[in-house]
Short mmCIF file of C-alpha atoms in Angstrom, two decimals:
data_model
loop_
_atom_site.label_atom_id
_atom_site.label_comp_id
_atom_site.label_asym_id
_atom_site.label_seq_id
_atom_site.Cartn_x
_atom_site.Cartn_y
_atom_site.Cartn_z
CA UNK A 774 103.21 62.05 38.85
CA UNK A 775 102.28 58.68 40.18
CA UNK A 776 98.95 58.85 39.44
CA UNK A 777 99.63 59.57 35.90
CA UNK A 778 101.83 56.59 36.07
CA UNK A 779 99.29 54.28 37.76
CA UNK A 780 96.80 55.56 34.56
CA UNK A 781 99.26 54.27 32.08
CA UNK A 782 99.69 51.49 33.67
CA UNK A 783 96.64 50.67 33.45
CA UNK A 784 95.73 51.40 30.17
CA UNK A 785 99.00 49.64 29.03
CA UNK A 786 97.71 46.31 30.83
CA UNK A 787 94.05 46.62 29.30
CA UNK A 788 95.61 46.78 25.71
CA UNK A 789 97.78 43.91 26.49
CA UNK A 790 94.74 41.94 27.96
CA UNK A 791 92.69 43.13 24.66
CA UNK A 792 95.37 41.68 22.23
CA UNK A 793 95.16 38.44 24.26
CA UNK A 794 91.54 37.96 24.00
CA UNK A 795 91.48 38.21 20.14
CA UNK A 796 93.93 35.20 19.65
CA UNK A 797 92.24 33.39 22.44
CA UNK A 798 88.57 33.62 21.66
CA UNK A 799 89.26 31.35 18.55
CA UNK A 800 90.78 28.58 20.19
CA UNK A 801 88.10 28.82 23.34
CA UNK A 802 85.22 30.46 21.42
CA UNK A 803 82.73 29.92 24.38
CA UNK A 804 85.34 31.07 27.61
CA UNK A 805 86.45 33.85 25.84
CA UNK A 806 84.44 36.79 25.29
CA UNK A 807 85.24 39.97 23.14
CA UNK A 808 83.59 43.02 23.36
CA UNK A 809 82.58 44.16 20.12
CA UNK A 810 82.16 41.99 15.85
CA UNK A 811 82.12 43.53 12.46
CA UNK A 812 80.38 41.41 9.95
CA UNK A 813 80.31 41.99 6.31
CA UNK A 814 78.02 40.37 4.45
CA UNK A 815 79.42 40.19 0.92
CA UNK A 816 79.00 38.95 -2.63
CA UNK A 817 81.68 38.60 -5.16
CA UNK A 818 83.03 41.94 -3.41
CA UNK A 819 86.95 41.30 -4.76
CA UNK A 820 86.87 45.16 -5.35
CA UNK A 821 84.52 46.64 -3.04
CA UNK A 822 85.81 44.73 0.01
CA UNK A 823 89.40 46.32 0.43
CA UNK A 824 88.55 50.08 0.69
CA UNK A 825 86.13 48.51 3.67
CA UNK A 826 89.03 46.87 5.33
CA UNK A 827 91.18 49.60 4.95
CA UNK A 828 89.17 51.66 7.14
CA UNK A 829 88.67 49.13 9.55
CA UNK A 830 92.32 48.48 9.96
CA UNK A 831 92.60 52.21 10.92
CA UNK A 832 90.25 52.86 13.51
CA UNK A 833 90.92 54.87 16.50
CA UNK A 834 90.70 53.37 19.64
CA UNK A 835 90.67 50.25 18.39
CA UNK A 836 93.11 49.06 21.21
CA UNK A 837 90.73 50.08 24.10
CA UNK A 838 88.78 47.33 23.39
CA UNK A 839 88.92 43.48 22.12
CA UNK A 840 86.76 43.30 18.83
CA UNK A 841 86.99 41.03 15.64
CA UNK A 842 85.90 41.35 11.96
CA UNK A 843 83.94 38.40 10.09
CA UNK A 844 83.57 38.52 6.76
CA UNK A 845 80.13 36.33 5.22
CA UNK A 846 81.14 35.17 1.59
CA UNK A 847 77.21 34.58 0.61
CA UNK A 848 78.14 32.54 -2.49
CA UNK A 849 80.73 34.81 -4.10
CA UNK A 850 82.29 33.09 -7.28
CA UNK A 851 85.31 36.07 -7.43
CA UNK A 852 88.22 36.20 -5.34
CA UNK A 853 86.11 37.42 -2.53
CA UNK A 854 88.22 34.90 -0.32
CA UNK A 855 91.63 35.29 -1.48
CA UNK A 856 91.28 39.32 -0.73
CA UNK A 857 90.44 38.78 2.33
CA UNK A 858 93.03 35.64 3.39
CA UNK A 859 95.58 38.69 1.78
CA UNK A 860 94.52 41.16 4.41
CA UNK A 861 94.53 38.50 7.46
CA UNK A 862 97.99 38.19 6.33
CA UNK A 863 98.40 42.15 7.75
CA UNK A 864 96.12 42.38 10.13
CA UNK A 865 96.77 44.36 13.33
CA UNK A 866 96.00 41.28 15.84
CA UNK A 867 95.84 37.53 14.85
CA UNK A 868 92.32 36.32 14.66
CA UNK A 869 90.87 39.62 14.62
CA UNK A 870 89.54 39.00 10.73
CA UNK A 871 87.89 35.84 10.39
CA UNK A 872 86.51 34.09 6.93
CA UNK A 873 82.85 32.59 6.87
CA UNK A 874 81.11 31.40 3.99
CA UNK A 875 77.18 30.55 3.91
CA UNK A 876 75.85 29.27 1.19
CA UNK A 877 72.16 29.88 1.72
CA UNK A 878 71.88 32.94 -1.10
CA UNK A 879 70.62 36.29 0.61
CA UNK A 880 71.73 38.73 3.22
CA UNK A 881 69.46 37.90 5.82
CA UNK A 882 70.75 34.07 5.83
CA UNK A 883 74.82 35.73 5.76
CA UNK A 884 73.57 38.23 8.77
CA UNK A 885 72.11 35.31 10.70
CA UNK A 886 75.14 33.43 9.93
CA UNK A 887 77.43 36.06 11.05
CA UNK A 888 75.69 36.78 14.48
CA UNK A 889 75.37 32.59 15.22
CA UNK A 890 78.94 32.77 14.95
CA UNK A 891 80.29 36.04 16.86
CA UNK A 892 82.43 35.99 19.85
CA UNK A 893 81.00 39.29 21.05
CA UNK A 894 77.76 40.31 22.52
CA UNK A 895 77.54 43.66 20.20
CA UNK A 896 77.44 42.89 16.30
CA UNK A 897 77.99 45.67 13.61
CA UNK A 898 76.70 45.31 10.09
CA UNK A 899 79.03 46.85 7.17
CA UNK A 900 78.05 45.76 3.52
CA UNK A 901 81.04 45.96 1.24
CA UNK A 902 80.23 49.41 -0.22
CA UNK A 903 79.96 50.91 3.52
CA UNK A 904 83.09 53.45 4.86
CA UNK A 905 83.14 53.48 8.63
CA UNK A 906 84.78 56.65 9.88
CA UNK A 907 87.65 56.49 11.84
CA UNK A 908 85.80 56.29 15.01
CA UNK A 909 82.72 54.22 14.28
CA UNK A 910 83.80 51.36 15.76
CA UNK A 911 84.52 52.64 19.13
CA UNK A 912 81.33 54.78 19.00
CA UNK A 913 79.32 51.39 18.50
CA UNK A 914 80.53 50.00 21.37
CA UNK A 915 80.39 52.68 23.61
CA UNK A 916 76.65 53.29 22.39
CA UNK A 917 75.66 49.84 23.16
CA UNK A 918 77.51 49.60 26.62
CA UNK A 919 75.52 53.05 27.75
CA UNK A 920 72.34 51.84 26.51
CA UNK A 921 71.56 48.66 27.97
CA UNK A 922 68.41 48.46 26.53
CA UNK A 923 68.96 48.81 23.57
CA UNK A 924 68.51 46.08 20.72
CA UNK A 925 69.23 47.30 17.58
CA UNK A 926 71.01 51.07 16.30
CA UNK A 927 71.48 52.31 13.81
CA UNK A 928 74.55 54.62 12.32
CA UNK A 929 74.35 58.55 10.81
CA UNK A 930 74.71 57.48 7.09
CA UNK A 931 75.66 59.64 3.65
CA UNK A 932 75.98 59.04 0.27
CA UNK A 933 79.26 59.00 -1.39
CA UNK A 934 78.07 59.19 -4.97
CA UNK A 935 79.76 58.35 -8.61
CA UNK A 936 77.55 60.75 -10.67
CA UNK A 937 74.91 63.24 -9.09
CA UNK A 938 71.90 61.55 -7.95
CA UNK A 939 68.45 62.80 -9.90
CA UNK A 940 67.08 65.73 -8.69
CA UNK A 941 64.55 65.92 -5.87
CA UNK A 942 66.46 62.45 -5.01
CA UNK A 943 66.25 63.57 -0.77
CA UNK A 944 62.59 62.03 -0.97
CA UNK A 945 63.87 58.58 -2.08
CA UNK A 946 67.23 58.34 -0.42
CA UNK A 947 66.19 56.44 2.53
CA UNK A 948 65.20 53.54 0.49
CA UNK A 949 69.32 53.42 -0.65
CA UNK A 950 70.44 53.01 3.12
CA UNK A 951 71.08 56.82 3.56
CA UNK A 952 70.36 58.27 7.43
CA UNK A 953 70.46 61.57 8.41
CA UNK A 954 68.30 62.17 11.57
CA UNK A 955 70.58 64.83 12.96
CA UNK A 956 73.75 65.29 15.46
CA UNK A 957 71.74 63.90 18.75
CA UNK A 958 71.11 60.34 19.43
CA UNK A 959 67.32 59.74 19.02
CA UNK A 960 65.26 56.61 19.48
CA UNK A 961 62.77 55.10 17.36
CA UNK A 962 59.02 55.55 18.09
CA UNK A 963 57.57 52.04 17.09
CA UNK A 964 53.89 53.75 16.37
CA UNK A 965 56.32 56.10 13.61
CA UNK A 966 56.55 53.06 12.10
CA UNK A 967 60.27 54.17 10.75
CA UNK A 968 63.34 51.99 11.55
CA UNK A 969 67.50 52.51 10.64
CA UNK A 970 68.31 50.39 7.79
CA UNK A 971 70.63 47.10 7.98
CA UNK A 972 73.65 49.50 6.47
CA UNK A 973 75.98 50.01 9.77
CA UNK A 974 73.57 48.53 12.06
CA UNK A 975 74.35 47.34 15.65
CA UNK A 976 72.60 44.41 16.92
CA UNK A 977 72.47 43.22 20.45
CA UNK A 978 73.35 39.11 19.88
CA UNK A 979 70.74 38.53 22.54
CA UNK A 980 68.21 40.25 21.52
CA UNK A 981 68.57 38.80 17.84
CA UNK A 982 68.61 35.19 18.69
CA UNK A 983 65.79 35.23 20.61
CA UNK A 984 63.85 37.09 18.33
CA UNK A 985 64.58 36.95 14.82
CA UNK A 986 63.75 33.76 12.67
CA UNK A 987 66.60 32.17 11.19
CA UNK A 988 64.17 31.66 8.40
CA UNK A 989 62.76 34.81 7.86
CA UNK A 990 59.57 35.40 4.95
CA UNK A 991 62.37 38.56 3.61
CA UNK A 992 65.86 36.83 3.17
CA UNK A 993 67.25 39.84 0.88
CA UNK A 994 67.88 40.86 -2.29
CA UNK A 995 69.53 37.47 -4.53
CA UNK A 996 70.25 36.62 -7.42
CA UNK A 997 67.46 38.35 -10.20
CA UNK A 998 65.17 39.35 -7.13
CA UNK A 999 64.76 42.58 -5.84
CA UNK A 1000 62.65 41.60 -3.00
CA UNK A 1001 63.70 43.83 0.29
CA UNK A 1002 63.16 44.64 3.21
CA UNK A 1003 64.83 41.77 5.33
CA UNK A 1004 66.38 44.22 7.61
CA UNK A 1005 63.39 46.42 8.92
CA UNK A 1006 62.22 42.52 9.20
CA UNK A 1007 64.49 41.55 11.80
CA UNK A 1008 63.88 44.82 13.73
CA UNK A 1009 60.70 44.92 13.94
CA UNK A 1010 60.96 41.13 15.58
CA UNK A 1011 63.68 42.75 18.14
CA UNK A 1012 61.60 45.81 18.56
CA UNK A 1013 58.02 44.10 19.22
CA UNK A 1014 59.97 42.13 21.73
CA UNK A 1015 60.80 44.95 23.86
CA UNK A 1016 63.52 46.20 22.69
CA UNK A 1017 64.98 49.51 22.14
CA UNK A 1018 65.63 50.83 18.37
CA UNK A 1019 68.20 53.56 19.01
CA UNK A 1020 69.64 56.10 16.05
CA UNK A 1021 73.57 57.31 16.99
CA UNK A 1022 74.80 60.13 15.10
CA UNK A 1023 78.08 59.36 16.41
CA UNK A 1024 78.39 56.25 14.72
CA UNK A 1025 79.24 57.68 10.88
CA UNK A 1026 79.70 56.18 7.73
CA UNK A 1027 79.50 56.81 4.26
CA UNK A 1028 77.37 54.84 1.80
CA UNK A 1029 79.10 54.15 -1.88
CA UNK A 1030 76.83 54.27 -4.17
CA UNK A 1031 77.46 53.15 -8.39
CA UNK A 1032 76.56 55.46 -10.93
CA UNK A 1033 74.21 52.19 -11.93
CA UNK A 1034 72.17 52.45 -8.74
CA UNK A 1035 71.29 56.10 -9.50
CA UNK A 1036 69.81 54.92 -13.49
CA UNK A 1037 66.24 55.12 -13.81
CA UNK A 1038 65.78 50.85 -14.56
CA UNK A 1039 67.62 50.18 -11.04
CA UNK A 1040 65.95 52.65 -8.70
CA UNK A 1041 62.62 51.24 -10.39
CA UNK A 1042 63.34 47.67 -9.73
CA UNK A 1043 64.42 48.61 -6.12
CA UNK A 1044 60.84 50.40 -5.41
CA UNK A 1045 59.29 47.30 -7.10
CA UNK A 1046 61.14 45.24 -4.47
CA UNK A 1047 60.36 47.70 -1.59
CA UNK A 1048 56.60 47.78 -2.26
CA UNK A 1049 56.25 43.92 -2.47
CA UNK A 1050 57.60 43.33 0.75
CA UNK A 1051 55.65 46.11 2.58
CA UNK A 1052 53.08 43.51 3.77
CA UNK A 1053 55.16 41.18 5.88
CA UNK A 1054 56.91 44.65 7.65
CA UNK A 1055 53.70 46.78 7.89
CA UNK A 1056 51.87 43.40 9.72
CA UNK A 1057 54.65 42.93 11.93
CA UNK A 1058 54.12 46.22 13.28
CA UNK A 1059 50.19 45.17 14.91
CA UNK A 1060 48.86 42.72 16.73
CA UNK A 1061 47.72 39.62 15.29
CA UNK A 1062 43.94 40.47 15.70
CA UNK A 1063 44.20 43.46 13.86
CA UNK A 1064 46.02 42.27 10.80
CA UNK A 1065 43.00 41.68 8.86
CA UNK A 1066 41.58 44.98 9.53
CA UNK A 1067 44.65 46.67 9.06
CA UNK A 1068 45.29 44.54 5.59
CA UNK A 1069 42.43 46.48 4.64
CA UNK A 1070 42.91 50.30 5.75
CA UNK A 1071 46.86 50.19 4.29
CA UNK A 1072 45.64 49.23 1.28
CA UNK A 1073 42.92 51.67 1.11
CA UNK A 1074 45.74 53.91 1.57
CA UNK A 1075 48.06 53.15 -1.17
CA UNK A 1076 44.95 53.65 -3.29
CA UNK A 1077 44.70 56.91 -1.98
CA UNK A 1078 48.23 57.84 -2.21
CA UNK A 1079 48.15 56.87 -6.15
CA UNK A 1080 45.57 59.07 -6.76
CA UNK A 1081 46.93 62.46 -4.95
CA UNK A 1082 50.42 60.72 -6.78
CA UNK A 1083 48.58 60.93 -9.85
CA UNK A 1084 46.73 64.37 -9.67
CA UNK A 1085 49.77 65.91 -8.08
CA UNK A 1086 52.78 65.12 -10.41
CA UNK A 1087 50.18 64.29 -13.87
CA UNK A 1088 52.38 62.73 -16.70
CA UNK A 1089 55.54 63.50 -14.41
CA UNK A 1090 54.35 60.72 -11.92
CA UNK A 1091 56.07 58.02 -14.91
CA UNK A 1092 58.62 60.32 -16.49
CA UNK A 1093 60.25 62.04 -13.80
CA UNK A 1094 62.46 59.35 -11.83
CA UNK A 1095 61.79 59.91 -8.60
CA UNK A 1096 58.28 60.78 -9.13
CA UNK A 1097 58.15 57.23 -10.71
CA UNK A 1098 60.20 55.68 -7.76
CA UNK A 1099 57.14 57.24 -5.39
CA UNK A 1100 54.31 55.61 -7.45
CA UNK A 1101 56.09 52.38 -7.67
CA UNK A 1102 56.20 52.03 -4.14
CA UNK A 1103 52.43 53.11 -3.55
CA UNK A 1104 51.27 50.55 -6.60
CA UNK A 1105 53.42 46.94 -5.55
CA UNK A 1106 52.22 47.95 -1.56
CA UNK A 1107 49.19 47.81 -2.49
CA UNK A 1108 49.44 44.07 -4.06
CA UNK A 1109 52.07 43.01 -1.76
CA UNK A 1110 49.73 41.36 0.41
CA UNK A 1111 48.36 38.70 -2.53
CA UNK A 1112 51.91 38.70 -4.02
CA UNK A 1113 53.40 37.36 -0.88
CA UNK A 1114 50.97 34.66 -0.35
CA UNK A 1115 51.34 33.64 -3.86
CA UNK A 1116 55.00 33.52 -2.68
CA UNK A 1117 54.39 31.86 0.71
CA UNK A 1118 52.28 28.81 -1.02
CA UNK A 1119 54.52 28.48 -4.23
CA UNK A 1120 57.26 27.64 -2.05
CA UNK A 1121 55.07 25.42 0.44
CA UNK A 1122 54.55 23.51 -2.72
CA UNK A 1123 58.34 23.59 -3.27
CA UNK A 1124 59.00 22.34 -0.40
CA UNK A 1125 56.45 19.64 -0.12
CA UNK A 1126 57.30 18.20 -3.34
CA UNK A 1127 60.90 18.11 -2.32
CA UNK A 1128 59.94 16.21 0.48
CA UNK A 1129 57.82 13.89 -1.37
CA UNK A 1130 60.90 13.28 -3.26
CA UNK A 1131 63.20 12.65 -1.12
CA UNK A 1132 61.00 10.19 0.88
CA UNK A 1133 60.56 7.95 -2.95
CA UNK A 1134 64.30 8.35 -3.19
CA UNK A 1135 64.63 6.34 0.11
CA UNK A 1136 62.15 3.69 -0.20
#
């Protein structure tokens, strides 16, 4: 009997001690330490945002340990901030959902942002179309605490879909954020050359900003662009430094996806966007020596992938929509190398007329 009361005790003066730190670490950001951030990188998400929130409110657990929520407004020009000033306003603990806003236009910019600004040491990604289960939160932290080692991990992700996806759609859906790699946790192999994607990621705050460029060559998808990839980006920086790359089937979530992302034009424009940014990820993954031969043997083997493509699916490779997603891909990897340095000095020039510029406007 005393034991049991000892044990409640205790776990009565931990929660107290948790709803203490949340109100504290905003007025002493750098004394105060919680133990776990949510950050939701949104734009104009007004009607996506809530149902996110909603499950966040309601997670179990959630008083074993001190954790925030910060939502990253990338530029939204809805009432992306009012909905969330409405649900601060109900929030379980004060200062446990924060508002940021950065104005640099792409997800990797409002990840950065988010991680700069954490009070944690463990940071979980959520875009506004991502349902945590009940126990995702908990099951991130507890991941991260087991496995010291580990950088970056990744959650056990479904699709949640408006309208039935195309059929034969399992041999694209990892390119919409959707990770099923069974009911163990397993790491990633870096010479498998396959990484979890940004969707309900967990990110060790150390191990990202030491690694990962603020500035990175893949920022995201904005505005008009399709241009990926900014997430296996920043992994493969955490992972070449050492670090582990974990996937945790205990960390679920469901992935919303739009009858609009399932329509031929978008999941075309999405493998455009994939295969064009398959250079900077593919050499990130070798040393710097071997880049140049390497260059050379991927893109000997898009060719060859177009052709079996090609003499495998016949007319089917551009009129059946997955089968046109697949030979998409192959055909923009194989001139994502000269597209991205096309890219790279365009915005050199950019930027070196801007500077030119700048320097006549002050003399």
């Amino acid at each position: 009997m005393t034991s049991q009361f000892l044990a409640t005790a205790r776990d009565v003066k931990c929660e107290t001690l948790g709803r203490l730190r949340e109100p504290l670490s905003q007025v002493f950001p750098e004394q105060v330490r919680l133990d776990f951030t949510v950050a939701i990188a949104t734009y104009n998400g007004q009607y996506r945002l809530p149902e996110v929130l909603e499950c966040l409110r309601w997670q179990i657990n959630r008083n074993k340990i001190a954790w925030e929520v910060i939502v990253v407004d990338n530029n939204s020009t809805d009432d992306t901030a009012q909905v969330v000033r409405d649900f601060q306003a109900k929030w379980p603990h004060r200062g446990g959902l924060r508002y940021a806003s950065e104005k640099r236009q792409g997800a990797g910019y409002a990840r950065h942002h988010a991680v700069r600004i954490a009070h944690s040491p463990l940071i979980g990604f959520l875009d506004d179309d991502n349902l945590p289960s009940m126990t995702w939160v908990y099951a991130a932290y507890k991941f991260g605490l087991d496995h010291p080692k580990a950088g970056v991990y990744g959650s056990r992700i479904r699709g949640d879909f408006e309208i039935n996806p195309p059929q034969h759609f399992e041999r694209i859906s990892a390119f919409l954020a959707l990770t099923e790699r069974g009911n163990k946790p397993r790491i990633y192999d870096p010479a498998q050359k396959i990484l979890p994607p940004s969707a309900g990621l967990v990110v060790r705050r150390q191990a990202w900003l030491e690694n990962v460029p603020e500035d990175q060559v893949l920022i995201g998808r904005a505005g008009q662009s399709m241009l990926g990839g900014e997430d296996l980006e920043a992994v493969l920086h955490v992972q070449r430094a050492g670090w582990e790359v974990w996937y945790n089937a205990a960390m679920r979530l469901y992935h919303k996806i739009p009858a609009r992302r399932l329509k031929r034009d978008y999941l075309i424009s999405l493998f455009r966007g994939a295969g064009l940014s398959r250079h900077q990820t593919r050499m990130l993954s070798v040393s710097a020596w071997q880049r140049p031969m390497m260059m050379v043997a991927y893109m000997a083997n898009d060719i060859r992938k177009i052709g079996r493509h090609l003499i495998r699916h016949r007319h089917k490779a551009f009129t059946d929509v997955v089968a046109a997603c697949e030979i998409t891909l192959y055909f923009y990897s194989l001139i994502s190398p000269f597209f991205l340095w096309q890219r790279g000095i365009r915005r050199a020039l950019q930027s070196q007329s801007g500077l030119s510029k700048h320097q006549i406007a002050e003399s």
